[in-house]
Short mmCIF file of C-alpha atoms and ligand atoms in Angstrom, two decimals:
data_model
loop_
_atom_site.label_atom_id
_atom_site.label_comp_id
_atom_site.label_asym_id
_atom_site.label_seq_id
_atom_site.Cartn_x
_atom_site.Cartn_y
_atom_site.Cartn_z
CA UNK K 603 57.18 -31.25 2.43
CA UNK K 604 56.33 -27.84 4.55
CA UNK K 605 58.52 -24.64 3.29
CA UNK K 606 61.18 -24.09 5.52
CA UNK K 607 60.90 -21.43 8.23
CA UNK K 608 63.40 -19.41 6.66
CA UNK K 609 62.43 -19.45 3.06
CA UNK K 610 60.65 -17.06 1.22
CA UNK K 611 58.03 -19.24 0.66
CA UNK K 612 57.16 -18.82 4.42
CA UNK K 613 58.16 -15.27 4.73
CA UNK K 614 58.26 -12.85 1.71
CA UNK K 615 60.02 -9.58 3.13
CA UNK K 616 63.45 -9.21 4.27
CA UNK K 617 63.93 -9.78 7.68
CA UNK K 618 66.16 -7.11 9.56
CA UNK K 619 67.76 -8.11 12.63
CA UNK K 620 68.06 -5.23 15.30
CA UNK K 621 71.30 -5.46 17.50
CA UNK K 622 72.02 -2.94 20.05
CA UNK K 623 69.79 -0.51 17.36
CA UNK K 624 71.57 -1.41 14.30
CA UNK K 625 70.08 -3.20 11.93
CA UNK K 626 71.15 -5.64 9.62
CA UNK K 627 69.53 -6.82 6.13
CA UNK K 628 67.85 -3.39 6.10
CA UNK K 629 69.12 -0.54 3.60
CA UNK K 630 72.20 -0.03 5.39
CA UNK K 631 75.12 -1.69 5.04
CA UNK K 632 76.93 -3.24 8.15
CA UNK K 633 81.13 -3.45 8.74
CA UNK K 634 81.73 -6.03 11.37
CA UNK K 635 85.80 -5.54 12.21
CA UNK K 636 88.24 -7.02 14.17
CA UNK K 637 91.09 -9.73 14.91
CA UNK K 638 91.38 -13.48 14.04
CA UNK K 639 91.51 -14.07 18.05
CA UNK K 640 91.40 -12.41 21.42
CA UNK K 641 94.87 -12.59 22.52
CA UNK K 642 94.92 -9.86 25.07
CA UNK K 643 93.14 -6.80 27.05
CA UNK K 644 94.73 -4.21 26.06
CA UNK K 645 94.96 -5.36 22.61
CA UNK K 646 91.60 -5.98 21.65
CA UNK K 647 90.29 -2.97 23.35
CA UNK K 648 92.99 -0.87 21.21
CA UNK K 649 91.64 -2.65 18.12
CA UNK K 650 88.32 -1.82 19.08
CA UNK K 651 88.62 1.94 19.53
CA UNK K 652 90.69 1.68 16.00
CA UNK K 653 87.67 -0.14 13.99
CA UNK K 654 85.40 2.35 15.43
CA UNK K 655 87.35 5.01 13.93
CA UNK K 656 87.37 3.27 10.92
CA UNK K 657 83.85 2.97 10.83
CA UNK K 658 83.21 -0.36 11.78
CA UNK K 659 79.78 -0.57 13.82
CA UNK K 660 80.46 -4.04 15.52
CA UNK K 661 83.21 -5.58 16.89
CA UNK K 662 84.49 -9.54 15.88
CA UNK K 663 87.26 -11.51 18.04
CA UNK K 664 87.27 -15.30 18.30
CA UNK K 665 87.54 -16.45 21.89
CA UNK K 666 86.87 -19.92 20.94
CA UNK K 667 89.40 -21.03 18.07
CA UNK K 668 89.00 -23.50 15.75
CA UNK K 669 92.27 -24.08 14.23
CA UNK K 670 93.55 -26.74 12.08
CA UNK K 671 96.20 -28.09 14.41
CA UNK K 672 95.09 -29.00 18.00
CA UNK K 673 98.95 -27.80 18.57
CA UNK K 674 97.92 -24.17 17.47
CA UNK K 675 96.31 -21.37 20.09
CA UNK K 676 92.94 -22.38 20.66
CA UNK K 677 92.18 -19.04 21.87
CA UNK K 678 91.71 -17.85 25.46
CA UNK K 679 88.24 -18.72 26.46
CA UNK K 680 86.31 -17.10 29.01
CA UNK K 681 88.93 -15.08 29.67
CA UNK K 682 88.84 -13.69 26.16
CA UNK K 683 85.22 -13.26 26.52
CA UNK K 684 85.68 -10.68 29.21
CA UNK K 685 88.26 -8.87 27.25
CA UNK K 686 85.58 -8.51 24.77
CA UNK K 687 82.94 -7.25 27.48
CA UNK K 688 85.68 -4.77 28.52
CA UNK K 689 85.99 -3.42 24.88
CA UNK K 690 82.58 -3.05 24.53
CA UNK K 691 82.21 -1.27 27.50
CA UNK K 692 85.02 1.42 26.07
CA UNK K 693 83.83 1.59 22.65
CA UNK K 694 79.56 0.38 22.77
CA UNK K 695 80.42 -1.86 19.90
CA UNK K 696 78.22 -5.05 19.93
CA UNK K 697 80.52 -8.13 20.24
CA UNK K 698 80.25 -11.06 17.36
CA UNK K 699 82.23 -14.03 18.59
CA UNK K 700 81.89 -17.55 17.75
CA UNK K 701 80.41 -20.36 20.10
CA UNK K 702 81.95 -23.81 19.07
CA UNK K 703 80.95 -26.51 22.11
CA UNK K 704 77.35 -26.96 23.11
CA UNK K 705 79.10 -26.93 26.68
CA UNK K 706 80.04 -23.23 26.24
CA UNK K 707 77.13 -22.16 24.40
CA UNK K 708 75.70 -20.34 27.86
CA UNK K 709 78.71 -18.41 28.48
CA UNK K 710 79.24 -17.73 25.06
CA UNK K 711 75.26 -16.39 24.97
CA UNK K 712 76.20 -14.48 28.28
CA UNK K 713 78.91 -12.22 26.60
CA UNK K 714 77.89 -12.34 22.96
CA UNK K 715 75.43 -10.01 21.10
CA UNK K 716 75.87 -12.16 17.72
CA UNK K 717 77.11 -16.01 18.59
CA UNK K 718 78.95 -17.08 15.54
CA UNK K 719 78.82 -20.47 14.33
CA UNK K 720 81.70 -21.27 12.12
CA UNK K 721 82.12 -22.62 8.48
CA UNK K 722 83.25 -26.40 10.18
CA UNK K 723 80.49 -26.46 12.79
CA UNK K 724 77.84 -25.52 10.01
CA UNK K 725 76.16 -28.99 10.26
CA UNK K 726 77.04 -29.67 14.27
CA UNK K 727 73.23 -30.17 14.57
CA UNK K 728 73.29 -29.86 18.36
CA UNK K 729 75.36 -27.03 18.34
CA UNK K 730 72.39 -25.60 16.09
CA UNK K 731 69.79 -26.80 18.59
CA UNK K 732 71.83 -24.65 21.30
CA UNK K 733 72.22 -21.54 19.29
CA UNK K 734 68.33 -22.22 18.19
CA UNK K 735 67.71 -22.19 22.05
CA UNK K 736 69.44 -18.81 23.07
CA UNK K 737 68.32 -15.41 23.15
CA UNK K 738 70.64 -13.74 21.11
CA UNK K 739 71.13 -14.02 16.88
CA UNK K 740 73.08 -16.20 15.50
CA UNK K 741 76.08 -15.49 12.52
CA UNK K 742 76.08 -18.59 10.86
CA UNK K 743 79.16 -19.27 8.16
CA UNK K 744 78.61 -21.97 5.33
CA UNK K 745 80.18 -24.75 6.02
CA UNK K 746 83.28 -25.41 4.05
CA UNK K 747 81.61 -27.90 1.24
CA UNK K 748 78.23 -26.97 1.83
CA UNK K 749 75.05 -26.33 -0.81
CA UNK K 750 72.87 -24.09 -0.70
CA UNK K 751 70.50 -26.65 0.42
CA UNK K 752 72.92 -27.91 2.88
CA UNK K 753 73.47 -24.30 4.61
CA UNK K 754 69.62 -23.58 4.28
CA UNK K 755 69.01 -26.50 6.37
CA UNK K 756 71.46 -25.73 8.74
CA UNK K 757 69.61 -22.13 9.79
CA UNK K 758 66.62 -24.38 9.87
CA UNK K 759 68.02 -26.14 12.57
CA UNK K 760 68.44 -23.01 14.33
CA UNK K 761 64.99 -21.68 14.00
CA UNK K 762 63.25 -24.49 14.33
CA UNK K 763 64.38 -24.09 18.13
CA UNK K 764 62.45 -20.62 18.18
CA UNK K 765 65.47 -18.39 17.48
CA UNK K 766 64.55 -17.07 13.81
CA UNK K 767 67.55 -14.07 14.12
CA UNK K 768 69.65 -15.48 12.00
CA UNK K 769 72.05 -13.92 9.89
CA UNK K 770 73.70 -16.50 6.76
CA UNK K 771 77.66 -15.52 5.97
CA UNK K 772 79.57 -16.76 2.63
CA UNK K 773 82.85 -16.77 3.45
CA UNK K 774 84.23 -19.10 0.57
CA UNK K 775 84.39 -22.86 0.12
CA UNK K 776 86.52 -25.73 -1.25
CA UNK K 777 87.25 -25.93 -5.02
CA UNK K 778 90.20 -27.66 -6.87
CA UNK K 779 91.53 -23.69 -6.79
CA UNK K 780 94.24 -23.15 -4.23
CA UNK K 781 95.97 -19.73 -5.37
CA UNK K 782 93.28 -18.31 -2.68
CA UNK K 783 92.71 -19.80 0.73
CA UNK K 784 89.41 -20.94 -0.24
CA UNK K 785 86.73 -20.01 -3.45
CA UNK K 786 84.54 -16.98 -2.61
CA UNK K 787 81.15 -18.10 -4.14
CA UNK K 788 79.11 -14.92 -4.56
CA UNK K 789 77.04 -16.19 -6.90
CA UNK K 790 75.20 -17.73 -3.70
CA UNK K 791 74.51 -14.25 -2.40
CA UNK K 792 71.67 -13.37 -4.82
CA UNK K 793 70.65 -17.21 -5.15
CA UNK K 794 69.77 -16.67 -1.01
CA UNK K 795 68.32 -13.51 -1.78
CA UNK K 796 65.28 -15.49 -4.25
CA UNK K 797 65.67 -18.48 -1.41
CA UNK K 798 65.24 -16.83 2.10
CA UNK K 799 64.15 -13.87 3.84
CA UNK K 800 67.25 -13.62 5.77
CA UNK K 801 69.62 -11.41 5.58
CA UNK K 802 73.50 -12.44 3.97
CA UNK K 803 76.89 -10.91 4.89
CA UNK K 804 80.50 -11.49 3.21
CA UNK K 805 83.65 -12.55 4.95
CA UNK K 806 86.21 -11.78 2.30
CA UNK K 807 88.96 -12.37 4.73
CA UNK K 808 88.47 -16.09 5.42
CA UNK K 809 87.80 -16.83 1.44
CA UNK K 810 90.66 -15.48 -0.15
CA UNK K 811 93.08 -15.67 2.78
CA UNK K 812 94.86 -12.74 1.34
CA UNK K 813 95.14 -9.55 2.57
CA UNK K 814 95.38 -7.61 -0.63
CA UNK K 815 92.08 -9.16 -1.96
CA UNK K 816 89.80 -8.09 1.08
CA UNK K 817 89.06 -5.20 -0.67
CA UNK K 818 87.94 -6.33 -4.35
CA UNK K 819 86.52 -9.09 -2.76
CA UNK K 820 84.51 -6.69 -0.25
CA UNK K 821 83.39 -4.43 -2.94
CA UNK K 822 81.85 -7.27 -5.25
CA UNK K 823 80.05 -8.47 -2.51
CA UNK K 824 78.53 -5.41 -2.20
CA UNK K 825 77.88 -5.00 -6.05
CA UNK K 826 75.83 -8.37 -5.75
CA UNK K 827 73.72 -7.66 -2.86
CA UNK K 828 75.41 -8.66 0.34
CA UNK K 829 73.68 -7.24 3.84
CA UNK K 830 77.37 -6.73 5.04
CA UNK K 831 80.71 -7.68 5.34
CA UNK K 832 83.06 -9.43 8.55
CA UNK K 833 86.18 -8.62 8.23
CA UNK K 834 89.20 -9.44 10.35
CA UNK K 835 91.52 -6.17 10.90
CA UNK K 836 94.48 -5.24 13.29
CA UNK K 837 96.29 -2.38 14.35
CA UNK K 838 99.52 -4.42 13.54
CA UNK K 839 98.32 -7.10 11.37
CA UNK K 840 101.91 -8.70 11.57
CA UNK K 841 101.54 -9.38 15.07
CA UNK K 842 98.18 -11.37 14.27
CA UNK K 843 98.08 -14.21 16.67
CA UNK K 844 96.13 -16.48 13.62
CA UNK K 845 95.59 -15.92 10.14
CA UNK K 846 97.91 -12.68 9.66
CA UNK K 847 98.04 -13.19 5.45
CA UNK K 848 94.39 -12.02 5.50
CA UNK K 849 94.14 -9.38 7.84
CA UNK K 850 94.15 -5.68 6.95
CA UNK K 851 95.33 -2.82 9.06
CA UNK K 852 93.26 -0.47 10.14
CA UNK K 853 94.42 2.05 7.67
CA UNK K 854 93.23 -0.57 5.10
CA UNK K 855 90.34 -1.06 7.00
CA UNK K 856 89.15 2.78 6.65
CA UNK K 857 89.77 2.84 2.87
CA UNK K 858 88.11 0.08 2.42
CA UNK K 859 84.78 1.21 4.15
CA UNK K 860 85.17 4.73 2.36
CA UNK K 861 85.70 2.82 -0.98
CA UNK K 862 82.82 0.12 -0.39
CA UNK K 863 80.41 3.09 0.64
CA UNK K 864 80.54 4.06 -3.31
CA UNK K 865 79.58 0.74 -4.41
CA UNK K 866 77.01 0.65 -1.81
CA UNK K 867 75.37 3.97 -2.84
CA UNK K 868 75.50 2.86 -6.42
CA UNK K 869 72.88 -0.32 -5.92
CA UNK K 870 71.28 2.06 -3.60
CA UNK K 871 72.03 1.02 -0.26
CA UNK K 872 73.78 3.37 2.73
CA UNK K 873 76.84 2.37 4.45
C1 PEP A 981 86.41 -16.92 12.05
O1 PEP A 981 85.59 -16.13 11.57
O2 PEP A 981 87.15 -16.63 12.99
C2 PEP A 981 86.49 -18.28 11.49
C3 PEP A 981 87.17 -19.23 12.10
O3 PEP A 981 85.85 -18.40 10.33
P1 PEP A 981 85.36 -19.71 9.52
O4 PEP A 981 84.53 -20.51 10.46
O5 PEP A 981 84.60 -19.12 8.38
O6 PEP A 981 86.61 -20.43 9.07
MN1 MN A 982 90.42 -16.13 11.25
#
Protein backbone atom coordinates (compact mmCIF):
# COMPACT_ATOMS: atom_id res chain seq x y z
CA UNK A 1 0.00 0.00 0.00
CA UNK A 2 1.18 3.86 -0.77
CA UNK A 3 2.40 5.81 2.60
CA UNK A 4 -0.16 7.94 3.72
CA UNK A 5 -0.08 11.65 2.88
CA UNK A 6 0.48 12.53 6.30
CA UNK A 7 3.12 10.14 7.40
CA UNK A 8 6.58 10.63 7.66
CA UNK A 9 7.24 8.29 5.21
CA UNK A 10 5.81 10.85 2.68
CA UNK A 11 7.02 13.91 4.37
CA UNK A 12 10.07 13.90 6.77
CA UNK A 13 10.03 17.53 8.41
CA UNK A 14 7.54 18.93 10.65
CA UNK A 15 4.96 20.67 9.08
CA UNK A 16 4.04 24.17 10.68
CA UNK A 17 0.75 25.50 10.04
CA UNK A 18 0.63 29.43 9.74
CA UNK A 19 -2.69 31.01 11.10
CA UNK A 20 -3.19 34.63 11.10
CA UNK A 21 1.04 34.56 11.46
CA UNK A 22 1.26 32.17 14.21
CA UNK A 23 2.52 29.14 13.73
CA UNK A 24 1.86 25.93 15.06
CA UNK A 25 4.19 22.66 15.25
CA UNK A 26 7.12 25.09 14.95
CA UNK A 27 9.41 25.88 18.13
CA UNK A 28 6.84 27.76 19.80
CA UNK A 29 4.38 26.60 21.81
CA UNK A 30 0.63 27.56 21.16
CA UNK A 31 -2.31 28.26 24.13
CA UNK A 32 -5.63 27.98 22.45
CA UNK A 33 -8.26 29.36 25.41
CA UNK A 34 -11.67 29.72 25.88
CA UNK A 35 -15.31 28.43 26.95
CA UNK A 36 -17.07 25.02 26.51
CA UNK A 37 -19.79 27.08 24.34
CA UNK A 38 -20.77 30.45 22.98
CA UNK A 39 -23.56 31.41 25.11
CA UNK A 40 -23.54 35.12 24.64
CA UNK A 41 -21.93 38.51 23.10
CA UNK A 42 -20.85 40.08 25.66
CA UNK A 43 -19.62 37.06 27.31
CA UNK A 44 -17.42 35.60 24.95
CA UNK A 45 -15.95 38.82 23.92
CA UNK A 46 -15.13 39.43 27.83
CA UNK A 47 -13.53 35.97 27.84
CA UNK A 48 -11.66 36.81 24.93
CA UNK A 49 -10.00 40.03 26.07
CA UNK A 50 -9.33 37.88 29.49
CA UNK A 51 -7.38 34.86 27.58
CA UNK A 52 -5.49 37.41 25.77
CA UNK A 53 -4.28 38.77 28.91
CA UNK A 54 -3.52 35.55 29.98
CA UNK A 55 -1.55 34.85 27.14
CA UNK A 56 -3.58 32.80 25.13
CA UNK A 57 -2.85 33.49 21.26
CA UNK A 58 -6.18 31.95 19.87
CA UNK A 59 -9.47 31.94 20.88
CA UNK A 60 -11.85 28.40 21.24
CA UNK A 61 -15.85 28.55 21.72
CA UNK A 62 -18.12 25.78 20.46
CA UNK A 63 -21.00 27.17 18.44
CA UNK A 64 -22.00 23.81 17.37
CA UNK A 65 -22.45 21.46 20.56
CA UNK A 66 -22.24 18.06 20.71
CA UNK A 67 -23.62 17.05 23.93
CA UNK A 68 -24.62 13.81 25.28
CA UNK A 69 -28.30 14.53 25.77
CA UNK A 70 -30.24 15.93 22.73
CA UNK A 71 -32.18 17.67 25.86
CA UNK A 72 -28.90 19.67 26.71
CA UNK A 73 -27.90 23.28 24.90
CA UNK A 74 -26.80 22.46 21.60
CA UNK A 75 -25.19 25.70 21.37
CA UNK A 76 -26.33 28.80 19.47
CA UNK A 77 -25.34 28.34 15.92
CA UNK A 78 -24.77 30.96 13.54
CA UNK A 79 -25.58 33.24 15.89
CA UNK A 80 -22.71 32.11 18.07
CA UNK A 81 -20.53 32.24 15.12
CA UNK A 82 -20.92 35.97 14.86
CA UNK A 83 -20.31 36.45 18.49
CA UNK A 84 -17.08 34.87 17.76
CA UNK A 85 -16.39 37.22 14.61
CA UNK A 86 -17.22 40.11 17.00
CA UNK A 87 -14.54 38.92 19.56
CA UNK A 88 -12.11 38.58 17.14
CA UNK A 89 -12.62 41.76 15.81
CA UNK A 90 -11.96 43.28 19.62
CA UNK A 91 -9.17 41.14 20.50
CA UNK A 92 -7.38 39.78 16.68
CA UNK A 93 -7.48 36.36 18.19
CA UNK A 94 -7.98 33.66 15.47
CA UNK A 95 -11.24 31.74 16.22
CA UNK A 96 -11.05 27.64 16.63
CA UNK A 97 -14.59 26.36 16.66
CA UNK A 98 -15.87 23.06 15.78
CA UNK A 99 -17.92 22.18 12.52
CA UNK A 100 -20.17 19.05 13.25
CA UNK A 101 -22.85 18.75 10.05
CA UNK A 102 -21.55 18.60 6.52
CA UNK A 103 -24.64 21.05 6.06
CA UNK A 104 -22.88 23.75 8.14
CA UNK A 105 -19.49 23.08 7.11
CA UNK A 106 -19.63 26.48 4.71
CA UNK A 107 -20.70 28.72 7.36
CA UNK A 108 -18.64 27.16 9.78
CA UNK A 109 -15.48 27.68 7.06
CA UNK A 110 -16.89 31.33 6.65
CA UNK A 111 -16.26 32.35 10.37
CA UNK A 112 -13.61 29.87 11.43
CA UNK A 113 -9.77 30.21 11.14
CA UNK A 114 -9.27 26.50 12.62
CA UNK A 115 -12.66 24.21 11.99
CA UNK A 116 -12.58 21.71 14.74
CA UNK A 117 -13.70 18.32 14.24
CA UNK A 118 -14.57 16.66 17.46
CA UNK A 119 -13.46 13.39 19.30
CA UNK A 120 -17.22 11.67 18.17
CA UNK A 121 -17.14 12.92 14.58
CA UNK A 122 -13.43 11.60 14.22
CA UNK A 123 -14.52 8.88 11.70
CA UNK A 124 -17.75 10.95 10.10
CA UNK A 125 -15.94 10.30 6.75
CA UNK A 126 -18.00 12.91 4.90
CA UNK A 127 -17.64 15.34 7.42
CA UNK A 128 -13.78 14.68 6.66
CA UNK A 129 -14.36 15.01 2.92
CA UNK A 130 -15.94 18.60 3.77
CA UNK A 131 -13.26 19.79 6.06
CA UNK A 132 -10.71 18.12 3.34
CA UNK A 133 -12.56 20.48 0.82
CA UNK A 134 -12.29 23.94 2.70
CA UNK A 135 -9.77 26.48 2.78
CA UNK A 136 -9.02 26.78 6.20
CA UNK A 137 -7.02 23.97 8.72
CA UNK A 138 -8.59 21.66 10.34
CA UNK A 139 -8.24 20.71 14.51
CA UNK A 140 -9.01 17.28 14.45
CA UNK A 141 -9.64 15.44 18.11
CA UNK A 142 -9.19 11.52 18.35
CA UNK A 143 -12.07 9.99 18.41
CA UNK A 144 -13.14 8.62 21.70
CA UNK A 145 -11.91 4.74 21.10
CA UNK A 146 -9.73 5.43 18.37
CA UNK A 147 -5.96 3.90 17.42
CA UNK A 148 -3.47 5.44 16.29
CA UNK A 149 -4.15 3.88 13.05
CA UNK A 150 -7.72 4.73 13.31
CA UNK A 151 -7.03 8.66 13.92
CA UNK A 152 -4.15 8.56 11.25
CA UNK A 153 -6.63 7.53 8.79
CA UNK A 154 -9.03 9.90 9.73
CA UNK A 155 -6.53 13.12 8.79
CA UNK A 156 -6.07 11.07 5.69
CA UNK A 157 -9.45 11.56 4.86
CA UNK A 158 -8.96 15.12 5.21
CA UNK A 159 -5.99 15.53 3.04
CA UNK A 160 -6.72 13.36 0.64
CA UNK A 161 -9.37 16.17 -0.34
CA UNK A 162 -6.32 18.66 -0.86
CA UNK A 163 -6.45 20.31 2.58
CA UNK A 164 -3.05 18.93 4.17
CA UNK A 165 -3.33 21.79 7.30
CA UNK A 166 -4.13 19.63 9.66
CA UNK A 167 -3.45 19.81 13.15
CA UNK A 168 -4.06 16.06 15.33
CA UNK A 169 -5.39 16.79 19.19
CA UNK A 170 -5.28 13.98 22.09
CA UNK A 171 -7.71 14.87 24.27
CA UNK A 172 -8.15 11.44 26.18
CA UNK A 173 -10.08 8.27 25.42
CA UNK A 174 -12.16 5.45 26.96
CA UNK A 175 -10.51 3.03 29.46
CA UNK A 176 -12.15 0.90 32.26
CA UNK A 177 -10.77 4.17 34.48
CA UNK A 178 -13.56 6.50 35.46
CA UNK A 179 -12.01 8.64 38.46
CA UNK A 180 -11.18 11.09 35.33
CA UNK A 181 -13.66 12.00 32.64
CA UNK A 182 -11.78 10.13 30.18
CA UNK A 183 -7.80 8.52 30.00
CA UNK A 184 -5.30 11.13 28.73
CA UNK A 185 -3.03 8.91 26.49
CA UNK A 186 0.20 10.87 26.05
CA UNK A 187 2.07 8.18 25.24
CA UNK A 188 0.44 8.77 21.63
CA UNK A 189 2.05 12.18 21.45
CA UNK A 190 5.61 11.02 20.71
CA UNK A 191 4.27 7.72 18.93
CA UNK A 192 2.68 10.62 16.22
CA UNK A 193 5.77 12.41 16.41
CA UNK A 194 7.89 8.98 14.69
CA UNK A 195 4.34 8.49 12.61
CA UNK A 196 3.48 11.90 10.93
CA UNK A 197 4.77 15.14 10.03
CA UNK A 198 1.95 16.90 11.57
CA UNK A 199 1.89 18.78 14.22
CA UNK A 200 -0.05 17.43 17.85
CA UNK A 201 -1.73 19.60 20.53
CA UNK A 202 -3.23 18.52 24.11
CA UNK A 203 -6.69 19.16 25.39
CA UNK A 204 -6.24 18.41 29.05
CA UNK A 205 -9.61 19.80 29.79
CA UNK A 206 -11.80 17.29 27.92
CA UNK A 207 -9.50 14.16 29.25
CA UNK A 208 -9.52 14.55 32.78
CA UNK A 209 -12.76 16.52 33.10
CA UNK A 210 -11.34 18.09 36.15
CA UNK A 211 -10.44 21.36 36.69
CA UNK A 212 -7.64 20.89 39.15
CA UNK A 213 -5.78 18.47 36.75
CA UNK A 214 -5.59 20.93 33.66
CA UNK A 215 -2.52 21.98 34.86
CA UNK A 216 -0.36 18.68 35.55
CA UNK A 217 -1.99 17.37 32.76
CA UNK A 218 -0.90 20.55 30.57
CA UNK A 219 2.58 20.49 31.76
CA UNK A 220 3.25 16.67 30.89
CA UNK A 221 2.05 17.24 27.66
CA UNK A 222 4.48 19.62 27.20
CA UNK A 223 7.34 17.46 28.83
CA UNK A 224 6.49 14.79 26.02
CA UNK A 225 6.46 16.90 23.04
CA UNK A 226 3.03 18.32 22.41
CA UNK A 227 2.83 21.39 19.62
CA UNK A 228 0.23 22.97 22.09
CA UNK A 229 -2.46 22.82 24.31
CA UNK A 230 -6.68 23.75 23.97
CA UNK A 231 -7.90 24.54 26.87
CA UNK A 232 -11.37 25.59 27.92
CA UNK A 233 -11.24 28.73 30.46
CA UNK A 234 -13.86 31.29 31.85
CA UNK A 235 -13.94 34.38 33.60
CA UNK A 236 -16.53 32.68 35.98
CA UNK A 237 -16.06 29.12 35.36
CA UNK A 238 -19.19 28.43 37.63
CA UNK A 239 -21.38 30.04 35.30
CA UNK A 240 -20.05 27.61 32.45
CA UNK A 241 -22.96 26.89 30.25
CA UNK A 242 -21.31 23.00 29.61
CA UNK A 243 -18.66 21.21 31.17
CA UNK A 244 -17.94 23.68 34.25
CA UNK A 245 -15.86 20.68 36.41
CA UNK A 246 -13.08 21.19 33.82
CA UNK A 247 -12.81 24.66 33.19
CA UNK A 248 -10.23 26.97 34.78
CA UNK A 249 -10.56 30.62 35.47
CA UNK A 250 -8.64 32.87 33.96
CA UNK A 251 -6.49 33.42 36.93
CA UNK A 252 -5.75 29.65 36.55
CA UNK A 253 -5.42 30.12 33.10
CA UNK A 254 -2.37 32.72 33.49
CA UNK A 255 -0.51 30.48 35.98
CA UNK A 256 -0.80 27.88 34.07
CA UNK A 257 0.80 29.43 30.85
CA UNK A 258 3.57 31.09 33.15
CA UNK A 259 4.13 27.59 34.75
CA UNK A 260 3.98 25.53 31.34
CA UNK A 261 6.48 28.18 29.77
CA UNK A 262 9.23 26.49 32.23
CA UNK A 263 8.58 23.12 31.04
CA UNK A 264 8.54 24.36 27.61
CA UNK A 265 11.97 26.09 27.84
CA UNK A 266 13.35 23.02 29.48
CA UNK A 267 12.84 20.56 26.18
CA UNK A 268 13.76 23.66 24.41
CA UNK A 269 10.80 25.03 22.94
CA UNK A 270 9.34 28.92 23.48
CA UNK A 271 5.97 29.58 24.71
C1 LIG B 1 -14.89 20.54 22.56
O1 LIG B 1 -13.68 20.76 22.39
O2 LIG B 1 -15.70 21.43 22.74
C2 LIG B 1 -15.37 19.15 22.51
C3 LIG B 1 -16.66 18.87 22.44
O3 LIG B 1 -14.38 18.25 22.57
P1 LIG B 1 -14.35 16.68 22.21
O4 LIG B 1 -14.86 16.55 20.82
O5 LIG B 1 -12.92 16.33 22.37
O6 LIG B 1 -15.24 15.99 23.22
MN1 LIG C 1 -16.36 21.12 26.41
Amino acid sequence: MQALKVSRESKKEDTIIEVNGIKIGGKKIVVIAGPCAVTSKEEIIEIAKAVKKAGACMLRGGAFKPRTSPYSFQGMGEEGLKFLAAAKKETGLPIVTEAMDTRDMKLVEKYADIIQIGARNMQNFSLLKEAGKTKKPVLLKRGLTATIDEFLNAAEYIAAEGNDRIILCERGIRTFNTYTRNTLDLSIVPALKEKTHLPIIVDPSHATGIRNFVLPMSKAAIACGADGLIIEAHTNPEKSESDKEQTISIEELKTLIEETRKVAKSVGRGM
